[in-house]
GROMACS .gro file of C-alpha atoms in nm:
model
  230
    1UNK     CA    1   6.855 -24.147 -10.655
    2UNK     CA    2   6.856 -24.104 -10.279
    3UNK     CA    3   6.878 -23.721 -10.322
    4UNK     CA    4   6.572 -23.732 -10.526
    5UNK     CA    5   6.398 -23.920 -10.277
    6UNK     CA    6   6.473 -23.677  -9.986
    7UNK     CA    7   6.377 -23.371 -10.254
    8UNK     CA    8   6.044 -23.548 -10.315
    9UNK     CA    9   5.991 -23.580  -9.963
   10UNK     CA   10   6.055 -23.217  -9.886
   11UNK     CA   11   5.825 -23.128 -10.143
   12UNK     CA   12   5.553 -23.321 -10.025
   13UNK     CA   13   5.611 -23.204  -9.684
   14UNK     CA   14   5.592 -22.838  -9.821
   15UNK     CA   15   5.249 -22.897 -10.016
   16UNK     CA   16   5.101 -23.073  -9.716
   17UNK     CA   17   5.225 -22.768  -9.499
   18UNK     CA   18   5.069 -22.539  -9.738
   19UNK     CA   19   4.763 -22.709  -9.776
   20UNK     CA   20   4.737 -22.726  -9.391
   21UNK     CA   21   4.797 -22.364  -9.382
   22UNK     CA   22   4.524 -22.277  -9.638
   23UNK     CA   23   4.272 -22.503  -9.427
   24UNK     CA   24   4.351 -22.339  -9.110
   25UNK     CA   25   4.310 -21.992  -9.270
   26UNK     CA   26   3.991 -22.105  -9.444
   27UNK     CA   27   3.852 -22.229  -9.095
   28UNK     CA   28   3.955 -21.921  -8.930
   29UNK     CA   29   3.772 -21.728  -9.174
   30UNK     CA   30   3.488 -21.954  -9.129
   31UNK     CA   31   3.512 -21.940  -8.736
   32UNK     CA   32   3.538 -21.541  -8.748
   33UNK     CA   33   3.195 -21.541  -8.989
   34UNK     CA   34   3.014 -21.771  -8.734
   35UNK     CA   35   3.118 -21.568  -8.451
   36UNK     CA   36   2.995 -21.244  -8.607
   37UNK     CA   37   2.689 -21.394  -8.735
   38UNK     CA   38   2.599 -21.515  -8.387
   39UNK     CA   39   2.682 -21.165  -8.218
   40UNK     CA   40   2.449 -20.992  -8.489
   41UNK     CA   41   2.169 -21.238  -8.408
   42UNK     CA   42   2.234 -21.207  -8.035
   43UNK     CA   43   2.198 -20.848  -8.083
   44UNK     CA   44   1.891 -20.830  -8.299
   45UNK     CA   45   1.710 -21.094  -8.077
   46UNK     CA   46   1.789 -20.864  -7.775
   47UNK     CA   47   1.672 -20.552  -7.966
   48UNK     CA   48   1.356 -20.774  -8.071
   49UNK     CA   49   1.323 -20.841  -7.693
   50UNK     CA   50   1.354 -20.482  -7.574
   51UNK     CA   51   1.098 -20.392  -7.819
   52UNK     CA   52   0.843 -20.645  -7.729
   53UNK     CA   53   0.897 -20.552  -7.349
   54UNK     CA   54   0.841 -20.189  -7.453
   55UNK     CA   55   0.528 -20.259  -7.625
   56UNK     CA   56   0.413 -20.495  -7.337
   57UNK     CA   57   0.476 -20.202  -7.101
   58UNK     CA   58   0.299 -19.953  -7.344
   59UNK     CA   59   0.001 -20.199  -7.353
   60UNK     CA   60   0.002 -20.196  -7.001
   61UNK     CA   61  -0.029 -19.840  -6.939
   62UNK     CA   62  -0.298 -19.813  -7.200
   63UNK     CA   63  -0.494 -20.086  -7.064
   64UNK     CA   64  -0.439 -19.935  -6.704
   65UNK     CA   65  -0.585 -19.584  -6.869
   66UNK     CA   66  -0.874 -19.732  -7.040
   67UNK     CA   67  -0.961 -19.918  -6.708
   68UNK     CA   68  -0.908 -19.557  -6.528
   69UNK     CA   69  -1.138 -19.395  -6.777
   70UNK     CA   70  -1.384 -19.677  -6.746
   71UNK     CA   71  -1.378 -19.620  -6.364
   72UNK     CA   72  -1.421 -19.243  -6.410
   73UNK     CA   73  -1.700 -19.301  -6.652
   74UNK     CA   74  -1.893 -19.546  -6.411
   75UNK     CA   75  -1.821 -19.258  -6.149
   76UNK     CA   76  -1.980 -18.987  -6.352
   77UNK     CA   77  -2.276 -19.226  -6.430
   78UNK     CA   78  -2.333 -19.285  -6.051
   79UNK     CA   79  -2.339 -18.901  -5.997
   80UNK     CA   80  -2.580 -18.868  -6.277
   81UNK     CA   81  -2.757 -19.156  -6.137
   82UNK     CA   82  -2.788 -19.004  -5.783
   83UNK     CA   83  -2.877 -18.685  -5.882
   84UNK     CA   84  -3.156 -18.823  -6.121
   85UNK     CA   85  -3.279 -19.024  -5.775
   86UNK     CA   86  -3.303 -18.704  -5.589
   87UNK     CA   87  -3.508 -18.508  -5.851
   88UNK     CA   88  -3.725 -18.854  -5.922
   89UNK     CA   89  -3.763 -18.847  -5.508
   90UNK     CA   90  -3.885 -18.474  -5.512
   91UNK     CA   91  -4.121 -18.528  -5.814
   92UNK     CA   92  -4.266 -18.830  -5.655
   93UNK     CA   93  -4.348 -18.652  -5.337
   94UNK     CA   94  -4.485 -18.349  -5.527
   95UNK     CA   95  -4.704 -18.620  -5.675
   96UNK     CA   96  -4.797 -18.793  -5.361
   97UNK     CA   97  -4.923 -18.394  -5.266
   98UNK     CA   98  -5.134 -18.405  -5.555
   99UNK     CA   99  -5.275 -18.764  -5.510
  100UNK     CA  100  -5.379 -18.679  -5.162
  101UNK     CA  101  -5.523 -18.352  -5.278
  102UNK     CA  102  -5.725 -18.540  -5.552
  103UNK     CA  103  -5.879 -18.783  -5.262
  104UNK     CA  104  -5.959 -18.501  -5.054
  105UNK     CA  105  -6.126 -18.327  -5.350
  106UNK     CA  106  -6.318 -18.654  -5.424
  107UNK     CA  107  -6.407 -18.706  -5.044
  108UNK     CA  108  -6.574 -18.340  -5.030
  109UNK     CA  109  -6.775 -18.411  -5.377
  110UNK     CA  110  -6.918 -18.746  -5.201
  111UNK     CA  111  -7.007 -18.520  -4.911
  112UNK     CA  112  -6.771 -18.736  -4.686
  113UNK     CA  113  -6.674 -18.538  -4.386
  114UNK     CA  114  -6.493 -18.829  -4.189
  115UNK     CA  115  -6.332 -18.929  -4.504
  116UNK     CA  116  -6.207 -18.557  -4.578
  117UNK     CA  117  -6.080 -18.548  -4.219
  118UNK     CA  118  -5.847 -18.827  -4.270
  119UNK     CA  119  -5.735 -18.727  -4.615
  120UNK     CA  120  -5.667 -18.370  -4.470
  121UNK     CA  121  -5.442 -18.522  -4.227
  122UNK     CA  122  -5.274 -18.727  -4.481
  123UNK     CA  123  -5.218 -18.445  -4.695
  124UNK     CA  124  -5.077 -18.262  -4.392
  125UNK     CA  125  -4.805 -18.517  -4.368
  126UNK     CA  126  -4.708 -18.530  -4.736
  127UNK     CA  127  -4.683 -18.138  -4.718
  128UNK     CA  128  -4.447 -18.147  -4.436
  129UNK     CA  129  -4.234 -18.409  -4.599
  130UNK     CA  130  -4.167 -18.206  -4.913
  131UNK     CA  131  -3.824 -18.079  -4.952
  132UNK     CA  132  -3.781 -17.755  -5.146
  133UNK     CA  133  -3.397 -17.775  -5.180
  134UNK     CA  134  -3.377 -17.888  -5.543
  135UNK     CA  135  -3.521 -17.578  -5.660
  136UNK     CA  136  -3.346 -17.241  -5.709
  137UNK     CA  137  -3.348 -16.993  -5.437
  138UNK     CA  138  -3.641 -16.779  -5.559
  139UNK     CA  139  -3.841 -17.101  -5.598
  140UNK     CA  140  -3.775 -17.204  -5.238
  141UNK     CA  141  -3.890 -16.909  -5.116
  142UNK     CA  142  -4.236 -16.928  -5.278
  143UNK     CA  143  -4.256 -17.292  -5.216
  144UNK     CA  144  -4.189 -17.239  -4.853
  145UNK     CA  145  -4.460 -16.991  -4.835
  146UNK     CA  146  -4.706 -17.218  -5.031
  147UNK     CA  147  -4.629 -17.520  -4.810
  148UNK     CA  148  -4.665 -17.348  -4.465
  149UNK     CA  149  -5.010 -17.204  -4.588
  150UNK     CA  150  -5.127 -17.525  -4.751
  151UNK     CA  151  -5.039 -17.740  -4.448
  152UNK     CA  152  -5.227 -17.500  -4.228
  153UNK     CA  153  -5.550 -17.542  -4.404
  154UNK     CA  154  -5.512 -17.920  -4.459
  155UNK     CA  155  -5.472 -17.922  -4.072
  156UNK     CA  156  -5.827 -17.739  -4.037
  157UNK     CA  157  -5.967 -17.960  -4.283
  158UNK     CA  158  -5.832 -18.251  -4.069
  159UNK     CA  159  -6.056 -18.106  -3.762
  160UNK     CA  160  -6.342 -17.945  -3.937
  161UNK     CA  161  -6.705 -17.988  -4.016
  162UNK     CA  162  -6.766 -18.024  -4.393
  163UNK     CA  163  -6.880 -17.658  -4.427
  164UNK     CA  164  -6.566 -17.532  -4.290
  165UNK     CA  165  -6.366 -17.797  -4.512
  166UNK     CA  166  -6.510 -17.636  -4.818
  167UNK     CA  167  -6.417 -17.311  -4.710
  168UNK     CA  168  -6.047 -17.428  -4.641
  169UNK     CA  169  -6.026 -17.645  -4.950
  170UNK     CA  170  -6.088 -17.289  -5.166
  171UNK     CA  171  -5.756 -17.168  -5.043
  172UNK     CA  172  -5.595 -17.480  -5.022
  173UNK     CA  173  -5.675 -17.540  -5.398
  174UNK     CA  174  -5.497 -17.187  -5.494
  175UNK     CA  175  -5.173 -17.325  -5.291
  176UNK     CA  176  -5.173 -17.661  -5.470
  177UNK     CA  177  -5.229 -17.468  -5.821
  178UNK     CA  178  -4.910 -17.237  -5.726
  179UNK     CA  179  -4.721 -17.534  -5.629
  180UNK     CA  180  -4.783 -17.707  -5.931
  181UNK     CA  181  -4.682 -17.394  -6.150
  182UNK     CA  182  -4.329 -17.438  -5.984
  183UNK     CA  183  -4.287 -17.806  -5.957
  184UNK     CA  184  -4.476 -17.915  -6.281
  185UNK     CA  185  -4.651 -18.232  -6.307
  186UNK     CA  186  -4.642 -18.541  -6.547
  187UNK     CA  187  -5.025 -18.553  -6.511
  188UNK     CA  188  -5.272 -18.369  -6.714
  189UNK     CA  189  -5.479 -18.154  -6.506
  190UNK     CA  190  -5.803 -17.947  -6.551
  191UNK     CA  191  -5.867 -17.632  -6.352
  192UNK     CA  192  -6.239 -17.592  -6.304
  193UNK     CA  193  -6.442 -17.301  -6.177
  194UNK     CA  194  -6.743 -17.270  -5.982
  195UNK     CA  195  -6.938 -16.919  -6.010
  196UNK     CA  196  -7.168 -16.978  -5.712
  197UNK     CA  197  -6.955 -17.076  -5.423
  198UNK     CA  198  -6.781 -16.767  -5.228
  199UNK     CA  199  -6.792 -16.523  -5.543
  200UNK     CA  200  -6.625 -16.789  -5.766
  201UNK     CA  201  -6.386 -17.054  -5.651
  202UNK     CA  202  -6.146 -17.277  -5.839
  203UNK     CA  203  -6.030 -17.658  -5.790
  204UNK     CA  204  -5.800 -17.881  -5.992
  205UNK     CA  205  -5.898 -18.218  -6.120
  206UNK     CA  206  -5.766 -18.503  -6.318
  207UNK     CA  207  -6.100 -18.550  -6.507
  208UNK     CA  208  -6.266 -18.307  -6.752
  209UNK     CA  209  -6.607 -18.378  -6.639
  210UNK     CA  210  -6.742 -18.124  -6.367
  211UNK     CA  211  -6.792 -18.283  -6.011
  212UNK     CA  212  -6.814 -17.981  -5.742
  213UNK     CA  213  -6.649 -18.027  -5.442
  214UNK     CA  214  -6.786 -17.705  -5.273
  215UNK     CA  215  -7.153 -17.832  -5.327
  216UNK     CA  216  -7.133 -18.202  -5.371
  217UNK     CA  217  -7.445 -18.358  -5.436
  218UNK     CA  218  -7.653 -18.034  -5.379
  219UNK     CA  219  -7.506 -17.899  -5.737
  220UNK     CA  220  -7.286 -18.161  -5.830
  221UNK     CA  221  -7.236 -18.032  -6.205
  222UNK     CA  222  -7.205 -17.681  -6.123
  223UNK     CA  223  -6.917 -17.504  -6.300
  224UNK     CA  224  -6.715 -17.511  -6.605
  225UNK     CA  225  -6.369 -17.584  -6.725
  226UNK     CA  226  -6.132 -17.285  -6.709
  227UNK     CA  227  -5.822 -17.439  -6.853
  228UNK     CA  228  -5.589 -17.714  -6.905
  229UNK     CA  229  -5.259 -17.761  -6.709
  230UNK     CA  230  -5.012 -17.988  -6.927
   0.00000   0.00000   0.00000
């Protein structure tokens, strides 16, 4: 009976040992699996982080590139604007010359010697301030000759009696017509012709109606429209 109890205890111990061994084995497998999953998860997280960092870096480069293009674009626009400002400035100065010329013409139409003198001086200044550098070399040469000649006649008008003013105005009108042929104008002009004055003389006007600067009130409507400019 005693031997049976001893044997039973040994068998129970063996069963407990096997159970403990199996449990340890199971726990070992679970632990390995957990470690493996943790390592994989950490590796995946690291890859995702690297990818995110790479994407962020790429985005920053693209952002900088975009900003750089924007800056270049703005710079290009600034160049265009500067060039346009220069052209507008030259066009403006050409228009000032025309304005002074038409004011002078109207003074002669009105037989106003004193006013014509003042306007001859004003035209002299506007002619001298005109810069030909925005034009081609050939145009620059022509414009320089025109400006020099027109300035001389404008100066004479600023210090002459009305008869001599009209003599100089005839040549001045040819110079201004030649200038407009090169510079152009945004105005509609009329080239008018008087057959009576000095064998035939032309002038420019912004009005279609004839108002003769060579005879003034003496023969105000003597002349005809020769052509339209613009």
